[in-house]
PDB file of C-alpha atoms in Angstrom:
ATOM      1  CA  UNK A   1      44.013 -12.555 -30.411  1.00 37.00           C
ATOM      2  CA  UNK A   2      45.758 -12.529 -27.254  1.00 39.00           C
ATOM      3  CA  UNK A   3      46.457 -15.935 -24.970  1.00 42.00           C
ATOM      4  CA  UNK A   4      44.018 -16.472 -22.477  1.00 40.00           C
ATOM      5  CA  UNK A   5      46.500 -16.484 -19.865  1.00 43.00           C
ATOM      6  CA  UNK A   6      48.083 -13.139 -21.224  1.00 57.00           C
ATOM      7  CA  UNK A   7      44.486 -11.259 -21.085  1.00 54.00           C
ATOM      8  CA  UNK A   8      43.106  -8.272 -18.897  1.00 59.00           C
ATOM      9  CA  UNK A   9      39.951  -8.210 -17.513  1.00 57.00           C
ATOM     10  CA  UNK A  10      39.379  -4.924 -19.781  1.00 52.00           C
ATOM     11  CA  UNK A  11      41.019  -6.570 -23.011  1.00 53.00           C
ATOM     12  CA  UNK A  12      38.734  -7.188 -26.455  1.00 52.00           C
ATOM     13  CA  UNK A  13      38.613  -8.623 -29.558  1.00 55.00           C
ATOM     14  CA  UNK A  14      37.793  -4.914 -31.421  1.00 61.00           C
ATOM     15  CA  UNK A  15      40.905  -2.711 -31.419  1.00 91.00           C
ATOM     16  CA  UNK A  16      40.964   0.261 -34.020  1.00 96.00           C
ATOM     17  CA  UNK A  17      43.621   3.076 -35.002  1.00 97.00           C
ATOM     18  CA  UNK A  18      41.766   6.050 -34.765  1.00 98.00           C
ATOM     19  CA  UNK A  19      43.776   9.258 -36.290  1.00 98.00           C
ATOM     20  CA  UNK A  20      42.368  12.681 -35.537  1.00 98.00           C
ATOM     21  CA  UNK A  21      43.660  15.099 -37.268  1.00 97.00           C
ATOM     22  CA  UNK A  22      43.075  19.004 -37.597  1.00 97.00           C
ATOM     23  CA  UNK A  23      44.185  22.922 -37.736  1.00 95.00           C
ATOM     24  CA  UNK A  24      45.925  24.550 -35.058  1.00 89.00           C
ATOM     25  CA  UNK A  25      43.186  26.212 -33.155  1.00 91.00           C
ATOM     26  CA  UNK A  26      40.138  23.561 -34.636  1.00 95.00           C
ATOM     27  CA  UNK A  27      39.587  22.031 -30.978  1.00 94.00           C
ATOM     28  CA  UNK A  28      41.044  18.411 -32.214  1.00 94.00           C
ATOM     29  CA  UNK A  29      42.821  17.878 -28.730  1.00 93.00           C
ATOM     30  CA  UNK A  30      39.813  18.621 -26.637  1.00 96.00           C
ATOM     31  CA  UNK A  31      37.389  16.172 -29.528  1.00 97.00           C
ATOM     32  CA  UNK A  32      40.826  13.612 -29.263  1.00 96.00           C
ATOM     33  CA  UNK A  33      40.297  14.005 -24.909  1.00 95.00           C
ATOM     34  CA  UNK A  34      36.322  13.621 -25.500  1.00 97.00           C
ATOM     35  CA  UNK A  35      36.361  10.722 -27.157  1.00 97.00           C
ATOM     36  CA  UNK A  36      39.225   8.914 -25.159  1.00 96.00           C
ATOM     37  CA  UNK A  37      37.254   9.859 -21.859  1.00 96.00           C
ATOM     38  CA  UNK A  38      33.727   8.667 -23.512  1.00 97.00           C
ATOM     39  CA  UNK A  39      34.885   5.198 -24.711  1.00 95.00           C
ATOM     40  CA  UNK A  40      35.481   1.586 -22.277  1.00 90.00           C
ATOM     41  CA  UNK A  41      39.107   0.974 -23.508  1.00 88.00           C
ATOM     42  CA  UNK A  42      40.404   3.599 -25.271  1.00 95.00           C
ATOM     43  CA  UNK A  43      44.020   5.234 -24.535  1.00 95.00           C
ATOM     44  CA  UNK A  44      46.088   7.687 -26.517  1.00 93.00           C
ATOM     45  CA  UNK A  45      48.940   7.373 -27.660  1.00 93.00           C
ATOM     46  CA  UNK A  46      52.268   9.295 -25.945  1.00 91.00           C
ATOM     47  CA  UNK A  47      54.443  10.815 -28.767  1.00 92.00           C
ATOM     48  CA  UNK A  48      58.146  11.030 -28.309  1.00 95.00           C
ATOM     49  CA  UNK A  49      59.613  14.401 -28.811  1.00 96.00           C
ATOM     50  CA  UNK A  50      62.503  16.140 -28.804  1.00 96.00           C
ATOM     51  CA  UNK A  51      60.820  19.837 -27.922  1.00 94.00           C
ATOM     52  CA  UNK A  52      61.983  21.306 -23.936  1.00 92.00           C
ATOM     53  CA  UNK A  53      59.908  19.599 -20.975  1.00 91.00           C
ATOM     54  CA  UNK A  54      58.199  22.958 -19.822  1.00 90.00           C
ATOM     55  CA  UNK A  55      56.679  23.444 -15.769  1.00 90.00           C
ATOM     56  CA  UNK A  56      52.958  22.286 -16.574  1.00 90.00           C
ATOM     57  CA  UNK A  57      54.422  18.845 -18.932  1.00 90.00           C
ATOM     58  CA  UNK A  58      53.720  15.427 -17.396  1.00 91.00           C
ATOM     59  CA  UNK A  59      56.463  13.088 -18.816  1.00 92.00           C
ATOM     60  CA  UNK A  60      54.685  10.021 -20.183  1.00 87.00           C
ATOM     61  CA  UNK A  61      51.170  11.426 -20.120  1.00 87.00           C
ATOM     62  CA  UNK A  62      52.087  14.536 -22.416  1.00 86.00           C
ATOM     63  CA  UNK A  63      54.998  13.449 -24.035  1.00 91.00           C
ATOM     64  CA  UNK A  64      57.955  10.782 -23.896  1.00 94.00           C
ATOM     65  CA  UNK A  65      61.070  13.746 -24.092  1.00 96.00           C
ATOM     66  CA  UNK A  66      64.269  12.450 -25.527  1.00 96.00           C
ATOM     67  CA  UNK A  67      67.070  13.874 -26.677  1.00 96.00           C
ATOM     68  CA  UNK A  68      68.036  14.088 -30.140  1.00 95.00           C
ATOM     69  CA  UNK A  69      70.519  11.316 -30.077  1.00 96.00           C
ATOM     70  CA  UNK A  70      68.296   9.623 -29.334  1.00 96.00           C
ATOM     71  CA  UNK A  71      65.218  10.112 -31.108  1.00 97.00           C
ATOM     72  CA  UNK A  72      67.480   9.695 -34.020  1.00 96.00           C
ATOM     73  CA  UNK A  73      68.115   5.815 -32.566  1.00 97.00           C
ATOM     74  CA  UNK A  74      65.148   5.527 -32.367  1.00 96.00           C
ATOM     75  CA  UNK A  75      64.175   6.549 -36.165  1.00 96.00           C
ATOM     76  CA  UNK A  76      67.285   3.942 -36.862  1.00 97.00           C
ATOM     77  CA  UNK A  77      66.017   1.646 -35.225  1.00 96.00           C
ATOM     78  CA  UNK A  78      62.388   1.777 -37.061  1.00 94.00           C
ATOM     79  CA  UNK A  79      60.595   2.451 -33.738  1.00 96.00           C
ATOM     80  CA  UNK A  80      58.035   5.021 -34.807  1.00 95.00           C
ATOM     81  CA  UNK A  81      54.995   4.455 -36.894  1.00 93.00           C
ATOM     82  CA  UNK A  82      55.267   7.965 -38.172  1.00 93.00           C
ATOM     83  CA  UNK A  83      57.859  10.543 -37.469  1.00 93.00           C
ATOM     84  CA  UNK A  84      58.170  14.150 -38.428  1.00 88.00           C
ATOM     85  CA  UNK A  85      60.394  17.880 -37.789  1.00 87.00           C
ATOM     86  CA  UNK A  86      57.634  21.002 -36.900  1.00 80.00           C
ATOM     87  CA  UNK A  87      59.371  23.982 -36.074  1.00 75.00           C
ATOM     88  CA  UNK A  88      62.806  22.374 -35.668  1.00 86.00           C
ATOM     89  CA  UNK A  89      61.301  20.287 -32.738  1.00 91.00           C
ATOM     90  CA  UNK A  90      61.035  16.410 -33.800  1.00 94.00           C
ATOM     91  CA  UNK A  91      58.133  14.083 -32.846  1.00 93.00           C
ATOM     92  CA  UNK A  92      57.294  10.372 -33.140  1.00 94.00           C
ATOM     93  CA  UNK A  93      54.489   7.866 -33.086  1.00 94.00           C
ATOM     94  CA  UNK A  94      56.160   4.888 -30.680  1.00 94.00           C
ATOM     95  CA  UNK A  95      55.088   1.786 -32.773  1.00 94.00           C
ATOM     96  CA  UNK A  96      55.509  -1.453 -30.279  1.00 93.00           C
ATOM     97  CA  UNK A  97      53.206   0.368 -27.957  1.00 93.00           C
ATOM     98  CA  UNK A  98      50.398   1.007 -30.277  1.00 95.00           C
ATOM     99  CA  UNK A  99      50.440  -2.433 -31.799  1.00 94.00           C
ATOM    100  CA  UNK A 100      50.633  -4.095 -28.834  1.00 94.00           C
ATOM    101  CA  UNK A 101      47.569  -1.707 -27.340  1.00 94.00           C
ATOM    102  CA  UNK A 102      45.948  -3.121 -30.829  1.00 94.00           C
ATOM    103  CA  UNK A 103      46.541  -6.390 -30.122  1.00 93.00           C
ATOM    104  CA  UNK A 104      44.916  -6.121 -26.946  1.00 93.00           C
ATOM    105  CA  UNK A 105      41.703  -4.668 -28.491  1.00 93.00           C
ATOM    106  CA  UNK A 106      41.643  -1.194 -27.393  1.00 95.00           C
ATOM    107  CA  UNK A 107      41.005   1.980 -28.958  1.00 96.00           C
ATOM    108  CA  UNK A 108      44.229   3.621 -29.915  1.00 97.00           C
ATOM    109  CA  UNK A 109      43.714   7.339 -30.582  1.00 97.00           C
ATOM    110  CA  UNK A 110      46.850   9.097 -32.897  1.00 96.00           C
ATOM    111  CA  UNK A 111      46.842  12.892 -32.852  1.00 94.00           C
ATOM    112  CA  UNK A 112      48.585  13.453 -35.737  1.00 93.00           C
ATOM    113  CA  UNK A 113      49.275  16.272 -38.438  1.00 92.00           C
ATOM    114  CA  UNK A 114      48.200  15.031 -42.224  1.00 94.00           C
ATOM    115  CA  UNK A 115      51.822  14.227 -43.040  1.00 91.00           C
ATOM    116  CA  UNK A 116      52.155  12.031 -40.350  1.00 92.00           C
ATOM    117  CA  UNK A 117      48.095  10.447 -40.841  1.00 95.00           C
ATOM    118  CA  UNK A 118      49.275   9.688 -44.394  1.00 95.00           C
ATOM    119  CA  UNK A 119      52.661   7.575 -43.001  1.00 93.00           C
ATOM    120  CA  UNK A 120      50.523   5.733 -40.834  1.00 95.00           C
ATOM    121  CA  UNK A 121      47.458   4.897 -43.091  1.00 95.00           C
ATOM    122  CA  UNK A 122      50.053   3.350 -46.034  1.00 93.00           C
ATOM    123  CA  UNK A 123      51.432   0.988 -43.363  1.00 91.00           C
ATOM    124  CA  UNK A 124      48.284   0.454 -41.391  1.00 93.00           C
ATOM    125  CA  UNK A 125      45.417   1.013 -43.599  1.00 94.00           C
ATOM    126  CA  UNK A 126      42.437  -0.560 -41.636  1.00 94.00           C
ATOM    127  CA  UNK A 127      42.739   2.912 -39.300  1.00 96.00           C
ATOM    128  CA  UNK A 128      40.197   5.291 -38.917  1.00 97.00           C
ATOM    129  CA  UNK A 129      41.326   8.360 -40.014  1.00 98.00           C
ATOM    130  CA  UNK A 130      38.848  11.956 -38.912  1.00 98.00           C
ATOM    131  CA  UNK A 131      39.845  15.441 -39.677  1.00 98.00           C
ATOM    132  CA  UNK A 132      38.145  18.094 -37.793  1.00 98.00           C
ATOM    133  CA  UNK A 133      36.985  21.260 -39.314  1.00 98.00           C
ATOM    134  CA  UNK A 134      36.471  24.402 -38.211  1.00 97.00           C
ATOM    135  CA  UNK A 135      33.383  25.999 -39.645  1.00 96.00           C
ATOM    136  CA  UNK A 136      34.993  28.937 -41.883  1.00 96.00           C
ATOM    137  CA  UNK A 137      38.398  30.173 -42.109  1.00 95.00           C
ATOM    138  CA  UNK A 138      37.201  33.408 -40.667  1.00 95.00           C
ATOM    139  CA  UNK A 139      36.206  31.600 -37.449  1.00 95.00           C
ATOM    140  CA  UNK A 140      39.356  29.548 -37.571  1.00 94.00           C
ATOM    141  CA  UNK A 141      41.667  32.786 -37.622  1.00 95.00           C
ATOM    142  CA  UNK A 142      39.053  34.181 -34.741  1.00 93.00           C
ATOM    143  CA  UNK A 143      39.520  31.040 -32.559  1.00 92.00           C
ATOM    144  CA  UNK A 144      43.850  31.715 -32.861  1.00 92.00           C
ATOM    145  CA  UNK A 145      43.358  35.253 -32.132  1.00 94.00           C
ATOM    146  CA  UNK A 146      40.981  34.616 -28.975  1.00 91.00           C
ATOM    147  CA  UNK A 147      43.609  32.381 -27.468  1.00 86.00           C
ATOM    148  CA  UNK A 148      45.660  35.307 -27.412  1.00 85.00           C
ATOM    149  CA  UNK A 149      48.771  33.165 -27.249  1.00 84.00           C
ATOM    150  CA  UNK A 150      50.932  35.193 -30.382  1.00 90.00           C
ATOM    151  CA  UNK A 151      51.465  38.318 -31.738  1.00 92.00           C
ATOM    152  CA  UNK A 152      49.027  39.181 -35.061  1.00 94.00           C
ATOM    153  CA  UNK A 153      52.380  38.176 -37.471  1.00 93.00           C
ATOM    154  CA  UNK A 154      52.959  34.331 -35.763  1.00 92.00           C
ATOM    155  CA  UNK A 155      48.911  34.019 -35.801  1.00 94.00           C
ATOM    156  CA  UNK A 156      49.067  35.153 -39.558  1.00 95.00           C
ATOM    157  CA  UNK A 157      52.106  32.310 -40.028  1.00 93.00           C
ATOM    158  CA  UNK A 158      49.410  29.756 -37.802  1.00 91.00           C
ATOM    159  CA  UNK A 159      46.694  30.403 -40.224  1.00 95.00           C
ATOM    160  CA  UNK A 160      48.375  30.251 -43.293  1.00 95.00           C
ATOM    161  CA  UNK A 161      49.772  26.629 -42.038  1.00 93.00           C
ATOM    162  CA  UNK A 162      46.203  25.907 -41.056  1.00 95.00           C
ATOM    163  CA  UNK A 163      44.967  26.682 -44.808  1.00 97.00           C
ATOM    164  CA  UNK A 164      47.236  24.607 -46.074  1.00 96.00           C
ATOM    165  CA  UNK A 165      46.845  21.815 -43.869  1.00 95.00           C
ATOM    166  CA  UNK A 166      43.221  21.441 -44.649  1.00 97.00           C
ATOM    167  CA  UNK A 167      43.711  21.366 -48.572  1.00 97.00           C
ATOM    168  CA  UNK A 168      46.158  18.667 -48.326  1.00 97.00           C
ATOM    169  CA  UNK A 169      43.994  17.011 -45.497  1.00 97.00           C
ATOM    170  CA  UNK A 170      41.101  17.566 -48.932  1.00 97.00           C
ATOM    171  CA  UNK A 171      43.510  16.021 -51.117  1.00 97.00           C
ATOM    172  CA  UNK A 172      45.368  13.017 -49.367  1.00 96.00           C
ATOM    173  CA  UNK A 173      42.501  10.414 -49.562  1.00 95.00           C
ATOM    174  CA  UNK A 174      43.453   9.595 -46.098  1.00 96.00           C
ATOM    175  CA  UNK A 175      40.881  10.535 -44.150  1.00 98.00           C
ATOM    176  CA  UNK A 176      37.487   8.618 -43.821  1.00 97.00           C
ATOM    177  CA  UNK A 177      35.330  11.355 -41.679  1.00 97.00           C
ATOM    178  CA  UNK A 178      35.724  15.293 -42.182  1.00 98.00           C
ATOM    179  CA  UNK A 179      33.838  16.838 -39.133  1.00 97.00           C
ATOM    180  CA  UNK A 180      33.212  20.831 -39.032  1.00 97.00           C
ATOM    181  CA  UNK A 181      33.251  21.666 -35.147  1.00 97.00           C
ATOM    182  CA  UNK A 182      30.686  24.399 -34.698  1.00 94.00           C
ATOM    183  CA  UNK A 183      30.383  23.255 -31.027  1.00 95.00           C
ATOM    184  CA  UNK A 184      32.679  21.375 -29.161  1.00 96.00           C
ATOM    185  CA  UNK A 185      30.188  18.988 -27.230  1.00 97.00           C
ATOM    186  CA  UNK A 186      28.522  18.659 -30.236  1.00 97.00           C
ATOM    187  CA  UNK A 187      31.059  17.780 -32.161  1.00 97.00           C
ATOM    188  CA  UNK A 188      32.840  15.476 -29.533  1.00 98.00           C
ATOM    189  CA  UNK A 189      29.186  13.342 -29.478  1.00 98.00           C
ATOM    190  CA  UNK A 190      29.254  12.995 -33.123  1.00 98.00           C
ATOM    191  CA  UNK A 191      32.808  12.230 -33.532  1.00 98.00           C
ATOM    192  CA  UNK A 192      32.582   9.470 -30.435  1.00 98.00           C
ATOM    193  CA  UNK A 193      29.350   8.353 -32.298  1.00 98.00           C
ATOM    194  CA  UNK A 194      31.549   7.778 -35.538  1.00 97.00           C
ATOM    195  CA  UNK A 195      33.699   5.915 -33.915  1.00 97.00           C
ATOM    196  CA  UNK A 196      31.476   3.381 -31.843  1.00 96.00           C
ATOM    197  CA  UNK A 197      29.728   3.160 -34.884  1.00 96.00           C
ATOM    198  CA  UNK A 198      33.021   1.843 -36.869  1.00 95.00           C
ATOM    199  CA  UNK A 199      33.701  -0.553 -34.242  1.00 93.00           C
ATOM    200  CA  UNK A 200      30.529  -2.143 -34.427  1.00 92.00           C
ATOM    201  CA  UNK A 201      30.824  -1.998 -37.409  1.00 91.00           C
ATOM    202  CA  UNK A 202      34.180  -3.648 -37.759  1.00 88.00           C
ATOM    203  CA  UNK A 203      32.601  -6.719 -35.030  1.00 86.00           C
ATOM    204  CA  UNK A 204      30.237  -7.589 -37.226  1.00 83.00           C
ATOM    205  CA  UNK A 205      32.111  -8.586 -40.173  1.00 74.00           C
TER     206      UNK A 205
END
């Protein structure tokens, strides 16, 4: 618990690591933006990357963009919770922000892949760990197509990745919630349902 004289007005006893974690193309950033905007308290944490700032990037709100020197000190210097390479680009968890966010009783949301969920749940295994689903693989591949973003070969690469991620999502024993998103707001009310539920739950132990 925090000093008294250290407090915010908004600080509480009932801070939880929440991990959501999905397929490209599932909707987990807009369930991950749902749930931050529906809950008193809850922020998300800013990875560090090493991936180009592009026009519509807000440094600090999308990303903390570093160079590779020194995302490297900062791996050194065991300042990430989780760390990982995705397409050559290297991203990081900042851990001194998220425990001290923790220790200040919020809701600390981690959008992270399962390789990453799986770092973070065998040093901090109290968090709350959701994958989201999508509701077939057909639909899935449908959803990468309809953002139109790739050519058919790069979707085909996506999707693949995708299939994979979910099986090892299946096998990792990390996660305590799988959630099949058939519709977003839907799924966003269940998943911030989860979550309050959890933190009750959590308060009354």
């Amino acid at each position: 618990m925090l000093d008294a004289a250290h407090r915010l007005p908004t600080d509480t006893d009932n801070g939880l690591l929440l991990i959501i974690s999905g397929p490209s193309g599932v909707g987990k950033t807009t369930v991950t933006r749902g749930v931050e905007r529906s809950i008193s308290g809850a922020v998300f944490s800013v990875s560090a990357t090493t991936r180009p700032r592009t026009p519509a990037d807000v440094e600090g709100v999308d990303y903390h963009f570093v160079t590779d020197e020194q995302f490297d000190t900062m791996v050194a210097q065991d300042e990430f919770l989780e760390h990982a390479d995705i397409y050559g680009k290297k991203y990081g968890t900042p851990r001194a922000w998220v425990l001290e966010q923790l220790r200040r009783g919020r809701l600390v949301i981690l959008e992270i892949d399962v390789q990453g969920a799986t770092n973070v749940k065998r040093q901090m295994p109290e968090a709350f760990a959701v994958f989201i689903l999508p509701p077939s693989e057909h639909v899935l591949l449908d959803r990468l197509r309809a953002r139109k973003r790739e050519d058919e070969g790069a979707i085909q690469r996506r999707f693949s990745k995708a299939q994979h991620e979910m099986a090892a999502a299946r096998e990792s024993g990390v996660y305590n919630v799988f959630l099949v998103n058939d519709a977003i707001d839907d799924t966003i009310e269940r998943a911030v349902g989860l979550v309050r539920a959890e933190i009750e739950r959590r308060k009354s132990r």
